[in-house]
CSV table of C-alpha atoms in Angstrom, one decimal:
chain,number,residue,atom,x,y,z
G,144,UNK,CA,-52.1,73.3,163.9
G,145,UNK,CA,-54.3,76.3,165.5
G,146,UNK,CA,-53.4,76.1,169.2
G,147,UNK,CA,-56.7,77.3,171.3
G,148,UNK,CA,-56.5,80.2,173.5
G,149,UNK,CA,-56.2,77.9,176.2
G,150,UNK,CA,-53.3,75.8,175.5
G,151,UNK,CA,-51.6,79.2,173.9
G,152,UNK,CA,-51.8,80.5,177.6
G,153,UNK,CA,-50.4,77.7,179.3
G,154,UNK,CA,-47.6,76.8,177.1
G,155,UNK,CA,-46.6,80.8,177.9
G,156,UNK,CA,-46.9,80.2,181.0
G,157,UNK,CA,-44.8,77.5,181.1
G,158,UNK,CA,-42.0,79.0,178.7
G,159,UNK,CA,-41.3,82.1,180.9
G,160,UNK,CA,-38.5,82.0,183.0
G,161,UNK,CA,-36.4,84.3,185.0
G,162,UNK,CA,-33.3,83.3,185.8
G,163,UNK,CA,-30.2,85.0,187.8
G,164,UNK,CA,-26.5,84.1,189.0
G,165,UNK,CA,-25.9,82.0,191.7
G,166,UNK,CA,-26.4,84.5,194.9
G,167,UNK,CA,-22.8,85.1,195.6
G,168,UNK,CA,-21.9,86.3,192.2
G,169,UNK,CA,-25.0,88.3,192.1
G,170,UNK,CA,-23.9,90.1,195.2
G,171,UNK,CA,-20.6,91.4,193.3
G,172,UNK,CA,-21.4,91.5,189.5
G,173,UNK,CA,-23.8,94.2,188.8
G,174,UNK,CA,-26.8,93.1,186.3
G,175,UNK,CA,-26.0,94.8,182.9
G,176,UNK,CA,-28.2,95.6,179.1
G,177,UNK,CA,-26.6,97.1,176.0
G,178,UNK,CA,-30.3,98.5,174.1
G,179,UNK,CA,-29.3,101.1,171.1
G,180,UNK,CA,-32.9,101.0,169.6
G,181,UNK,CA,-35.0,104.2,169.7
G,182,UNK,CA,-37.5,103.1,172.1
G,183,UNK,CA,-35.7,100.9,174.4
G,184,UNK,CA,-38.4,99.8,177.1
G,185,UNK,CA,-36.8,101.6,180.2
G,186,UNK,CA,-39.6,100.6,182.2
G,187,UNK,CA,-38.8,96.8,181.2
G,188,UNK,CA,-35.2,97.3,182.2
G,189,UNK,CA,-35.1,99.2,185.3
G,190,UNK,CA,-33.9,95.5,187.0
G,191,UNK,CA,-30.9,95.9,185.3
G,192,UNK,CA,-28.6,97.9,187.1
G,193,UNK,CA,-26.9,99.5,184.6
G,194,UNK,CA,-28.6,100.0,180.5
G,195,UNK,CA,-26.1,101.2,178.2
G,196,UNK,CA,-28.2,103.2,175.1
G,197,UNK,CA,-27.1,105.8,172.9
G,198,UNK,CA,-27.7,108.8,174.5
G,199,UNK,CA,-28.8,110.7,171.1
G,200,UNK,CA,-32.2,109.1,171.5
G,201,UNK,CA,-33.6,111.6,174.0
G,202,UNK,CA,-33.6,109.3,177.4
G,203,UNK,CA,-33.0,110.9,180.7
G,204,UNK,CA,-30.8,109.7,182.9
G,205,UNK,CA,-32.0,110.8,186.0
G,206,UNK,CA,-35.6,109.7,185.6
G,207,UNK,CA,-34.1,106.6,185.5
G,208,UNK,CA,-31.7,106.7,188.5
G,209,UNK,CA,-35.0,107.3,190.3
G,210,UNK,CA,-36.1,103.7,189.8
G,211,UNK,CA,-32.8,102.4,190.8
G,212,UNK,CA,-31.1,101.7,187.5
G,213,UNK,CA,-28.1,103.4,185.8
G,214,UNK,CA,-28.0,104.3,182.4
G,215,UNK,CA,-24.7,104.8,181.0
G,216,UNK,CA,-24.4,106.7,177.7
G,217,UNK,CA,-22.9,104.8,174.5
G,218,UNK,CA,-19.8,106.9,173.2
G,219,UNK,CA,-17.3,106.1,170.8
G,220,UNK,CA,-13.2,107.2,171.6
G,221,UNK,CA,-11.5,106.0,168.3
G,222,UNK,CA,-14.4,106.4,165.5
G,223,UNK,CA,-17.0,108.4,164.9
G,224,UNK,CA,-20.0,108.6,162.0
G,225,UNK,CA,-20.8,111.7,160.1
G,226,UNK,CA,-24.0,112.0,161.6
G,227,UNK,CA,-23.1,112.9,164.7
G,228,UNK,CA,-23.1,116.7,165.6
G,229,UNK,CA,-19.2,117.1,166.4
G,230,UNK,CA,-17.9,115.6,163.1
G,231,UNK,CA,-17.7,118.8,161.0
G,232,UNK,CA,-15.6,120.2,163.5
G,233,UNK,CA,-12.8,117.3,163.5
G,234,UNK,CA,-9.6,118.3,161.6
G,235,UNK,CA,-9.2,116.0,158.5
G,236,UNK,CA,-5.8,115.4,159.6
G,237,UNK,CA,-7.4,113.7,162.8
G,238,UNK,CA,-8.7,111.2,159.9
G,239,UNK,CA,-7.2,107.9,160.1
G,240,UNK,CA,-8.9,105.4,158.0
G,241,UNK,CA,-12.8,104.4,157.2
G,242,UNK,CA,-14.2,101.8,158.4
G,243,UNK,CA,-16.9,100.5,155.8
G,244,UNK,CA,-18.7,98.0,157.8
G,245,UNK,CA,-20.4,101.1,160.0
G,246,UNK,CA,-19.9,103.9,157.7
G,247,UNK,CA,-17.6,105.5,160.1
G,248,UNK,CA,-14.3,107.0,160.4
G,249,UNK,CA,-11.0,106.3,162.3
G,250,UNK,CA,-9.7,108.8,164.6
G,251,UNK,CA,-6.3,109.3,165.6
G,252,UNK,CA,-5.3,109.5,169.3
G,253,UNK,CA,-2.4,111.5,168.8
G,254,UNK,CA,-3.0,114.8,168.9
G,255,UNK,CA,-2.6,116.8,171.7
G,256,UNK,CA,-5.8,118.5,171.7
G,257,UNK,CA,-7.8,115.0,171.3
G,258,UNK,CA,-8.4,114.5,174.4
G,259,UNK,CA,-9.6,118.2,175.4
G,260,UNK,CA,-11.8,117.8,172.1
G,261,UNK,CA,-13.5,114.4,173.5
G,262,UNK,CA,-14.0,115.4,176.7
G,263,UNK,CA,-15.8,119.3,175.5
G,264,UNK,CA,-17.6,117.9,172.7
G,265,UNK,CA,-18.8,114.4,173.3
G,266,UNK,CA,-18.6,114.0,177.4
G,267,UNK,CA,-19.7,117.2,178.9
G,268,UNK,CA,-23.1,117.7,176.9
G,269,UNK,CA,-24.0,114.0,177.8
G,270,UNK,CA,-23.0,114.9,182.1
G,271,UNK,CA,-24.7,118.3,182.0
G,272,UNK,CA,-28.3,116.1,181.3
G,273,UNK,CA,-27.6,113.9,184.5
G,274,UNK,CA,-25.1,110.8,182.5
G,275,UNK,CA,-22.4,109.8,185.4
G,276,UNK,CA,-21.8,106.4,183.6
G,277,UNK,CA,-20.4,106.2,179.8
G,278,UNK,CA,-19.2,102.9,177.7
G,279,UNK,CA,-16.1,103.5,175.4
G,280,UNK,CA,-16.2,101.5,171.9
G,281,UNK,CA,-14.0,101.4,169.3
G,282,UNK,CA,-10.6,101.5,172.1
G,283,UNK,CA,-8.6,99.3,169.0
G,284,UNK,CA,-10.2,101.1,165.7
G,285,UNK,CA,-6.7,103.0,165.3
G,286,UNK,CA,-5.3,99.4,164.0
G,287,UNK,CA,-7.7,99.4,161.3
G,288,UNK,CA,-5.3,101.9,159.5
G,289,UNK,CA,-2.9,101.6,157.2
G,290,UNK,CA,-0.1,102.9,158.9
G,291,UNK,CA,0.0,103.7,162.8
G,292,UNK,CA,2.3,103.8,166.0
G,293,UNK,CA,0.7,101.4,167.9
G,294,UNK,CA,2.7,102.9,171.1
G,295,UNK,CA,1.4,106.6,170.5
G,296,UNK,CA,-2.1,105.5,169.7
G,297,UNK,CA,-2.3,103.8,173.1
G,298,UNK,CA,-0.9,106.8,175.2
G,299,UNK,CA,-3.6,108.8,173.3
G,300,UNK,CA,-6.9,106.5,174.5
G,301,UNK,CA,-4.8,106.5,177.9
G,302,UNK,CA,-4.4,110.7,178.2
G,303,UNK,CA,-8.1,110.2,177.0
G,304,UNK,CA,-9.3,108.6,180.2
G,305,UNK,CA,-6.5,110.9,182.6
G,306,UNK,CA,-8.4,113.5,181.1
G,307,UNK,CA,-11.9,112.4,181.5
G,308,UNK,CA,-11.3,111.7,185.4
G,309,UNK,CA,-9.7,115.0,186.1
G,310,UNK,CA,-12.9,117.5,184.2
G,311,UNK,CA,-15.7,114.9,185.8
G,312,UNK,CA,-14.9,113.9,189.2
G,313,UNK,CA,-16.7,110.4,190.0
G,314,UNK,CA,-17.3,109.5,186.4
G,315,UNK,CA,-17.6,106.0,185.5
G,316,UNK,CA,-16.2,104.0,182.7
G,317,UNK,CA,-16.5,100.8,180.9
G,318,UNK,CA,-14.2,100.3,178.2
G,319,UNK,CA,-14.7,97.9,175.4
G,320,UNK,CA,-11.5,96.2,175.0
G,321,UNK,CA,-8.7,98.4,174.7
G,322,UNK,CA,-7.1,95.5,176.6
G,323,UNK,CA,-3.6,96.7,176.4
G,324,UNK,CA,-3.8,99.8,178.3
G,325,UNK,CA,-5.5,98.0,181.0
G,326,UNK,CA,-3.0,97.7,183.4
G,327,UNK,CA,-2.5,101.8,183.0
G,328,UNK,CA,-6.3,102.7,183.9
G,329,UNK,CA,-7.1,100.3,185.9
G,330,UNK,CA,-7.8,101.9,189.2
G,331,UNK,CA,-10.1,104.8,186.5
G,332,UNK,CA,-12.6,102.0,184.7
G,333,UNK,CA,-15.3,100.3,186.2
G,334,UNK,CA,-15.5,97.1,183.9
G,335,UNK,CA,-13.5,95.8,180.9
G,336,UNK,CA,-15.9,94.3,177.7
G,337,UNK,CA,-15.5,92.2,175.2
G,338,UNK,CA,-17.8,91.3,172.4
G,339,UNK,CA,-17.6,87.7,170.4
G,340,UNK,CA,-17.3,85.3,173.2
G,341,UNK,CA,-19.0,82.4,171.9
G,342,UNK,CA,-21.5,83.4,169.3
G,343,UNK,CA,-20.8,86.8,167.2
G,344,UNK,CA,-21.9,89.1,164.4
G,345,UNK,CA,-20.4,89.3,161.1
G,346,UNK,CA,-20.7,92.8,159.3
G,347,UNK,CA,-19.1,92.1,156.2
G,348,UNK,CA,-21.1,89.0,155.5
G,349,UNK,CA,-24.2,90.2,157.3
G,350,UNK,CA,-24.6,87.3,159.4
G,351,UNK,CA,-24.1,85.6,162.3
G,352,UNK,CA,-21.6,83.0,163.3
G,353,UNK,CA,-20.3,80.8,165.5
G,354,UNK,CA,-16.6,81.6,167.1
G,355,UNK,CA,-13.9,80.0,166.0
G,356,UNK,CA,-12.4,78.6,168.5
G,357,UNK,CA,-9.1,79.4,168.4
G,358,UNK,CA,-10.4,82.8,168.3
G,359,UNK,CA,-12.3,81.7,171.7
G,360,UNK,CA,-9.2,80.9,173.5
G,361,UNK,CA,-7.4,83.9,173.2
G,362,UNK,CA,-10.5,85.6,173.9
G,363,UNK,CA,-10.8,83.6,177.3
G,364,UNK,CA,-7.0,84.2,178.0
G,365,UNK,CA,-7.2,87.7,177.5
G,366,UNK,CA,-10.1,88.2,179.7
G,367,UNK,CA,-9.0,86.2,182.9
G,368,UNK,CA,-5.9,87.9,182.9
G,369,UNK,CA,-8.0,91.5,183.2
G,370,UNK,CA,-9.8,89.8,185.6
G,371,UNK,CA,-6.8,87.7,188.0
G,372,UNK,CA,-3.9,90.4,187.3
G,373,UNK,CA,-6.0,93.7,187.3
G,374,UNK,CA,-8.7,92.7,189.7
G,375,UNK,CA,-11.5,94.4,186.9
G,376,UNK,CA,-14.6,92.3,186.4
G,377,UNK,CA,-15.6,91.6,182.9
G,378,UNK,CA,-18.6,91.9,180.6
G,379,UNK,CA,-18.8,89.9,177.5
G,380,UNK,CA,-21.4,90.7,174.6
G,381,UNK,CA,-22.5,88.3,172.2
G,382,UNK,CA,-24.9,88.0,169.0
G,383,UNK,CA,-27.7,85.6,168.2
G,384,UNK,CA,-30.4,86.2,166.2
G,385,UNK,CA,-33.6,87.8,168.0
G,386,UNK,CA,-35.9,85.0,167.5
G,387,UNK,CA,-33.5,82.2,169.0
G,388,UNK,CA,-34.2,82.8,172.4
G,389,UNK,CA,-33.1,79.4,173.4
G,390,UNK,CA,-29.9,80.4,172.0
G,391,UNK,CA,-29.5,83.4,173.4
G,392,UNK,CA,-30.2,81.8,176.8
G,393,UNK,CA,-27.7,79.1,176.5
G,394,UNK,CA,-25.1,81.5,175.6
G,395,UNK,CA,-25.3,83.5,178.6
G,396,UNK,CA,-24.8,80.7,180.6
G,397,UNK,CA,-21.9,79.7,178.9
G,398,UNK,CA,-20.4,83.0,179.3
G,399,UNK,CA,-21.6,83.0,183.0
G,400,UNK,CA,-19.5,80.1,183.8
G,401,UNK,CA,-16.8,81.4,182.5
G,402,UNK,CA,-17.1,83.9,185.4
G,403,UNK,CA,-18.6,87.2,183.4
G,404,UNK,CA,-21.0,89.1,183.2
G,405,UNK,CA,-22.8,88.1,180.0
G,406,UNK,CA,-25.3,90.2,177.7
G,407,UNK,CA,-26.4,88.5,174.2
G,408,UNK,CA,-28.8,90.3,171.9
G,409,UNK,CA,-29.2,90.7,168.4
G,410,UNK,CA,-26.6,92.1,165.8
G,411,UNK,CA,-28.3,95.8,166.2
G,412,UNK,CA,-28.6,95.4,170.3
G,413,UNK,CA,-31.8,96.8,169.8
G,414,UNK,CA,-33.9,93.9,171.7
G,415,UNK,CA,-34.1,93.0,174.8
G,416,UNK,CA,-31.7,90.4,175.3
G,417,UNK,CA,-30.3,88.2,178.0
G,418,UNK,CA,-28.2,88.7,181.0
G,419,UNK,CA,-27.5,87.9,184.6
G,420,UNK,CA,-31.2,88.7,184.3
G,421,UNK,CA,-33.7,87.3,181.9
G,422,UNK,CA,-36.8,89.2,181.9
G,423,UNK,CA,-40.4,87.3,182.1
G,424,UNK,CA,-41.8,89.0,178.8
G,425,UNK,CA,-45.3,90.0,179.5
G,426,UNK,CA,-46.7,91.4,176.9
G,427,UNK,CA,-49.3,89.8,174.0
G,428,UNK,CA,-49.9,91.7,170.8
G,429,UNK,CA,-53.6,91.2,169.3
G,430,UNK,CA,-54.6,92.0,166.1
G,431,UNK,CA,-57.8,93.2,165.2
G,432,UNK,CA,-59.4,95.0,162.3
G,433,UNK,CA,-60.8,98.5,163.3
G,434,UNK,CA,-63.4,98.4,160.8
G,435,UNK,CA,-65.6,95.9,163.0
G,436,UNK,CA,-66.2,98.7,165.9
G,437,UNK,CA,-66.4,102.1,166.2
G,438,UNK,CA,-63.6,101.6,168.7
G,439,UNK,CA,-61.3,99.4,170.2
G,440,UNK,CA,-62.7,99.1,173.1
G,441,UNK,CA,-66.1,98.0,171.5
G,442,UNK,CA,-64.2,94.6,169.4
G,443,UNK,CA,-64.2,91.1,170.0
G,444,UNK,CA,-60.7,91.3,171.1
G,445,UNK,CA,-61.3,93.7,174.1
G,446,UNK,CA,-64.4,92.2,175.3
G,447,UNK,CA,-63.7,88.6,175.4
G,448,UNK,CA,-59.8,88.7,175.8
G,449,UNK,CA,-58.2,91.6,177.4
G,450,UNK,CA,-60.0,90.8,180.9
G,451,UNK,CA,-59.2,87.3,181.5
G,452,UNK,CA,-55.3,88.2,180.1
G,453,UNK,CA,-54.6,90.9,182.2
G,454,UNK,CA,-56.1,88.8,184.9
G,455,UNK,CA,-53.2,86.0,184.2
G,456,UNK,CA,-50.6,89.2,184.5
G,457,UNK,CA,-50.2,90.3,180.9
G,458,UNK,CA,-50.3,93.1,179.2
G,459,UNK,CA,-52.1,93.6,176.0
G,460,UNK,CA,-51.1,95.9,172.9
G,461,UNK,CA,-53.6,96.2,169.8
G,462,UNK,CA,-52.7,95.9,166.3
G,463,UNK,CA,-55.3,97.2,163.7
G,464,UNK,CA,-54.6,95.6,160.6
G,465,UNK,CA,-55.8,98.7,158.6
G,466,UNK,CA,-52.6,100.4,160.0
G,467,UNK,CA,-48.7,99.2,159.2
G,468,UNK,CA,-48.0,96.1,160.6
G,469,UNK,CA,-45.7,95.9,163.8
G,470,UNK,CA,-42.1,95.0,163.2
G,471,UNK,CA,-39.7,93.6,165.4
G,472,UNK,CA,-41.7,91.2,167.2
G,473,UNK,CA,-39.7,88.9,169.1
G,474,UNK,CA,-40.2,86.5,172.4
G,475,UNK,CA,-37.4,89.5,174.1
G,476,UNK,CA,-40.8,90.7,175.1
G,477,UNK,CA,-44.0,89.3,173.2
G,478,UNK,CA,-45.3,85.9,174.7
G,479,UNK,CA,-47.3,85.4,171.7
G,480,UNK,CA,-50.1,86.9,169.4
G,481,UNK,CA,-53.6,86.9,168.7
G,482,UNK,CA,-55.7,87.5,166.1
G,483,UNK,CA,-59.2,88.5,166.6
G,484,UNK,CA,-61.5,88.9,163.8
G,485,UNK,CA,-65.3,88.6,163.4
G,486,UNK,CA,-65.1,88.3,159.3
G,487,UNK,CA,-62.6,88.7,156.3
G,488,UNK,CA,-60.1,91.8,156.4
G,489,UNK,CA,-60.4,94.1,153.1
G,490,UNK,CA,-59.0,92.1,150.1
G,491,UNK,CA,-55.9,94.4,150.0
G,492,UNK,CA,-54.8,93.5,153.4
G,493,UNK,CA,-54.9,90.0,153.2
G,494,UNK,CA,-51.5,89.1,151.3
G,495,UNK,CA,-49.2,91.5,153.4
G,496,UNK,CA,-51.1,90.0,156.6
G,497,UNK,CA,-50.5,86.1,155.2
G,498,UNK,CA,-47.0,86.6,154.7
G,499,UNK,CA,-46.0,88.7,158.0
G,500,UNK,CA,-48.0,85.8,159.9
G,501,UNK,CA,-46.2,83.0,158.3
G,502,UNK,CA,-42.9,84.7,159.0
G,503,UNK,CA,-44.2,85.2,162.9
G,504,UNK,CA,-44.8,81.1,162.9
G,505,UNK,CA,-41.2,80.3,161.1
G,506,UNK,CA,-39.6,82.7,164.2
G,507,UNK,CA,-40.8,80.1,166.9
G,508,UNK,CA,-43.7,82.9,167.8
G,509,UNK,CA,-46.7,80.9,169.9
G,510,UNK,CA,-50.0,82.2,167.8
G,511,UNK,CA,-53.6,81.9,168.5
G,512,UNK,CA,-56.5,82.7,166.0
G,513,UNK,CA,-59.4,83.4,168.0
G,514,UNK,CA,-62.7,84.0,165.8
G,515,UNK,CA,-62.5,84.3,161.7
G,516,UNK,CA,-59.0,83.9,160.1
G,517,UNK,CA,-59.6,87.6,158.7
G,518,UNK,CA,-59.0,86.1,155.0
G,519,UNK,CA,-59.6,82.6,152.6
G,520,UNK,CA,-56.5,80.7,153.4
G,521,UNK,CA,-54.2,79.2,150.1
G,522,UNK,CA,-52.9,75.8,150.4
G,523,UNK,CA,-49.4,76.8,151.8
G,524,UNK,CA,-51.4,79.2,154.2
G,525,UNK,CA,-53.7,76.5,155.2
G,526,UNK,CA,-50.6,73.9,154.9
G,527,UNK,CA,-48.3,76.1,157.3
G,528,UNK,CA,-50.9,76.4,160.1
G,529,UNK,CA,-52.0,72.4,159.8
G,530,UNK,CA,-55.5,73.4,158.3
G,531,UNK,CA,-57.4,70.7,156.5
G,532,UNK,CA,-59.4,71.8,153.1
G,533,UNK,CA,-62.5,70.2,152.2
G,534,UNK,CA,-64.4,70.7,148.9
G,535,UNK,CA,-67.8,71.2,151.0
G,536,UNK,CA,-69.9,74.2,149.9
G,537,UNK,CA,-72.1,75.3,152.7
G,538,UNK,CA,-75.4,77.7,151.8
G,539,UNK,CA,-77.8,79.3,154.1
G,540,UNK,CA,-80.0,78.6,155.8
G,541,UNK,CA,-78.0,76.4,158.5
G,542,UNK,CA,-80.1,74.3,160.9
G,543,UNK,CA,-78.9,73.7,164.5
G,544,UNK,CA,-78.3,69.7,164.8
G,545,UNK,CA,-77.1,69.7,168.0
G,546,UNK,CA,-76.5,72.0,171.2
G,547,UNK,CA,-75.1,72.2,174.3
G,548,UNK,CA,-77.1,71.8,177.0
G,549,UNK,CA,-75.6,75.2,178.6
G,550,UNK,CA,-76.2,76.8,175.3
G,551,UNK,CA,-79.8,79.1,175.0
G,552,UNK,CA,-80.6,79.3,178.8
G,553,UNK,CA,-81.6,82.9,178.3
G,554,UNK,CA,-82.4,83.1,174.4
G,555,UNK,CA,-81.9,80.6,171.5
G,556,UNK,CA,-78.6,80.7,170.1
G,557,UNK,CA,-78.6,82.4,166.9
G,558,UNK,CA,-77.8,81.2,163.2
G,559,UNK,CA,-75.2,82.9,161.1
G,560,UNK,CA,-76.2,84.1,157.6
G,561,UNK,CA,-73.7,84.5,155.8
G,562,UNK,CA,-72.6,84.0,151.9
G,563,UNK,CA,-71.4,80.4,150.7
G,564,UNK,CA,-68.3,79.2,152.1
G,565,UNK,CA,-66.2,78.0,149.2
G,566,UNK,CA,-62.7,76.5,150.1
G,567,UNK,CA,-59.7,78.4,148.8
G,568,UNK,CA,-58.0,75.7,146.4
């Protein structure tokens, strides 16, 4: 079915939710967000108290420490990718192994100079723009090798982090797993993370997947025992796909009453998932086709829908239709869309429009079409959306048959002309 504008509105009002841990836990587990993307909506997650992103995407630490949230920069001890500007000068006998999954290579932790190398090379750029806070991945990559001494490879991460603490003073560290050389570092990391909880990505088979739970229990074990022996709280990251929001949601709350701080996004943590904080998403995308007004602030869409949507506390982003169609657009932060059209689209739009509605709908997206559907609807078109067909042809000139008593108080309403309206099928 087409919902009206109406009921689209109050079912999103009545979806959005923000929830939080109970008070005591909030007072001691800070709120945390993992977001790699390129454009990670900083504003949006200034309530989290600390954002992990990559720190090659340009953001600036500082700015954000103004608005009373941390970012913390992404960095990687025991693998690296070719892209990144420090590779060419890492010794091929560094070179452990490949991992295939991420196109990157395993480092070994041996060599004495490693940890001078990390700290020149990948740290000190990232504190000299303002970064005080940086989460270490890949701590276990050196077992992806062939041949390695477990032992040595472990006193390497751990002259790592010695060596980190003594060239940046105050620097803070969250180290993803690396669970063995807890107990060695424990008074020099902030938080110990884990990813895979409950609900995880799998690279190989480019899917997702439900732990086992086997796997789960050793998992759980593990992490306790960081958090009863050593005293370090926990943060555990898990993957759902980006338009299961319920999911998502009941995943963190698992992982919350396990007594961690939880964080569940999608595979490329490059949505705005869900936390000790789940954000209130307030924004509605509306598409319009630019061709019907000089500008946008001159369409339908504007004039009969921005006001009364920005009234109810949204935020409104335009599409035009005659441009690329948006991508990755999920409930993290969309509360629905609208399309707004006075007439048909041009012919050339209409299949690339069809399908990249349809696959809006089969993502659990709430939709409202306010005006013309832009385009003739097929039978699966018309069958997705709950549109009946009739074989009526309808020709000018219409006749009015009936109006509103509030209709034409100032002038009669007006008659459409338009060409014959011939069903699609």
């Amino acid at each position: 079915m087409i919902w009206s504008l109406r009921g689209f509105l109050l079912l999103t009002l009545s979806l959005a939710s923000l929830w939080v841990a109970d008070e005591a836990s909030a007072k001691t587990r800070p709120a945390i967000a993992l977001h790699y993307g390129h454009n990670a909506p900083l504003e949006d997650l200034k309530v989290f108290d600390i954002v992990v992103v990559e720190p090659d995407h340009g953001y600036d630490p500082i700015a954000q420490r103004a608005k009373g949230s941390e970012l913390y920069a992404y960095t990687s001890v025991a693998e690296v990718q070719p892209s990144r500007s420090y590779f060419k000068d890492i010794p091929a006998v560094w070179q452990l192994a490949r991992n295939g999954h991420w196109n990157s290579v395993v480092l070994d932790q041996t060599p004495a100079p490693w940890p001078s190398f990390f700290a020149d090379r990948v740290i000190a750029p990232l504190w000299q723009r303002g970064y005080r806070g940086f989460f270490l991945d890949t701590m276990d990559s050196y077992r992806l090798a062939s041949h390695f001494d477990e032992a040595a490879q472990q006193a390497g991460l751990v002259r790592v982090i010695q060596t980190l603490h003594e060239r940046f003073p105050g620097i803070r560290l969250i180290m993803n797993r690396g669970f063995d050389i807890v107990p060695r570092v424990k008074d020099k990391i902030e938080m110990v993370a884990a990813e895979s909880l409950y609900r995880s990505w799998n690279a190989g088979a480019n899917r997702y997947e439900e732990v086992p739970d086997a796997d789960r229990q050793w998992l759980l074990t593990q992490l306790r025992t960081i958090q009863t022996r050593d005293g370090i709280p926990v943060l555990a990251i898990d993957y759902v796909p980006p338009n299961d929001r319920a999911l998502a949601r009941e995943t963190a709350k698992r992982i919350q009453a396990d007594g961690f701080t939880p964080w569940v996004s999608d595979s490329r943590l490059d949505t705005v998932g869900i936390g000790a904080v789940e954000l209130v998403p307030r924004r509605i995308l509306i598409l319009y086709n630019g061709a019907e007004a000089p500008a946008v602030n001159y369409t339908s869409a504007h004039r009969f829908l921005q006001m009364p949507l920005n009234h109810m506390g949204y935020v409104v982003d335009y599409a035009d239709v005659r441009q690329p169609l948006p991508k990755d657009i999920y409930r993290d932060r969309y509360v629905g869309v609208v399309t707004a059209f006075n007439g048909y689209m041009p012919s050339a739009l209409r299949r690339e429009f069809s399908t990249w509605l349809q696959t809006l709908k089969n993502q659990g997206m709430p939709l409202a079409i306010v005006g013309d559907f832009g385009l003739a609807p097929d039978k699966s078109w018309a069958d997705m959306f709950g549109i009946q067909g009739t074989s009526l042809s309808i020709y000018p000139p219409l006749q009015s048959q009936k109006q509103h008593p509030m209709m034409g108080l100032e002038a009669a309403s007006p008659l459409w002309k338009r060409t014959p309206l011939q069903p699609a099928w």
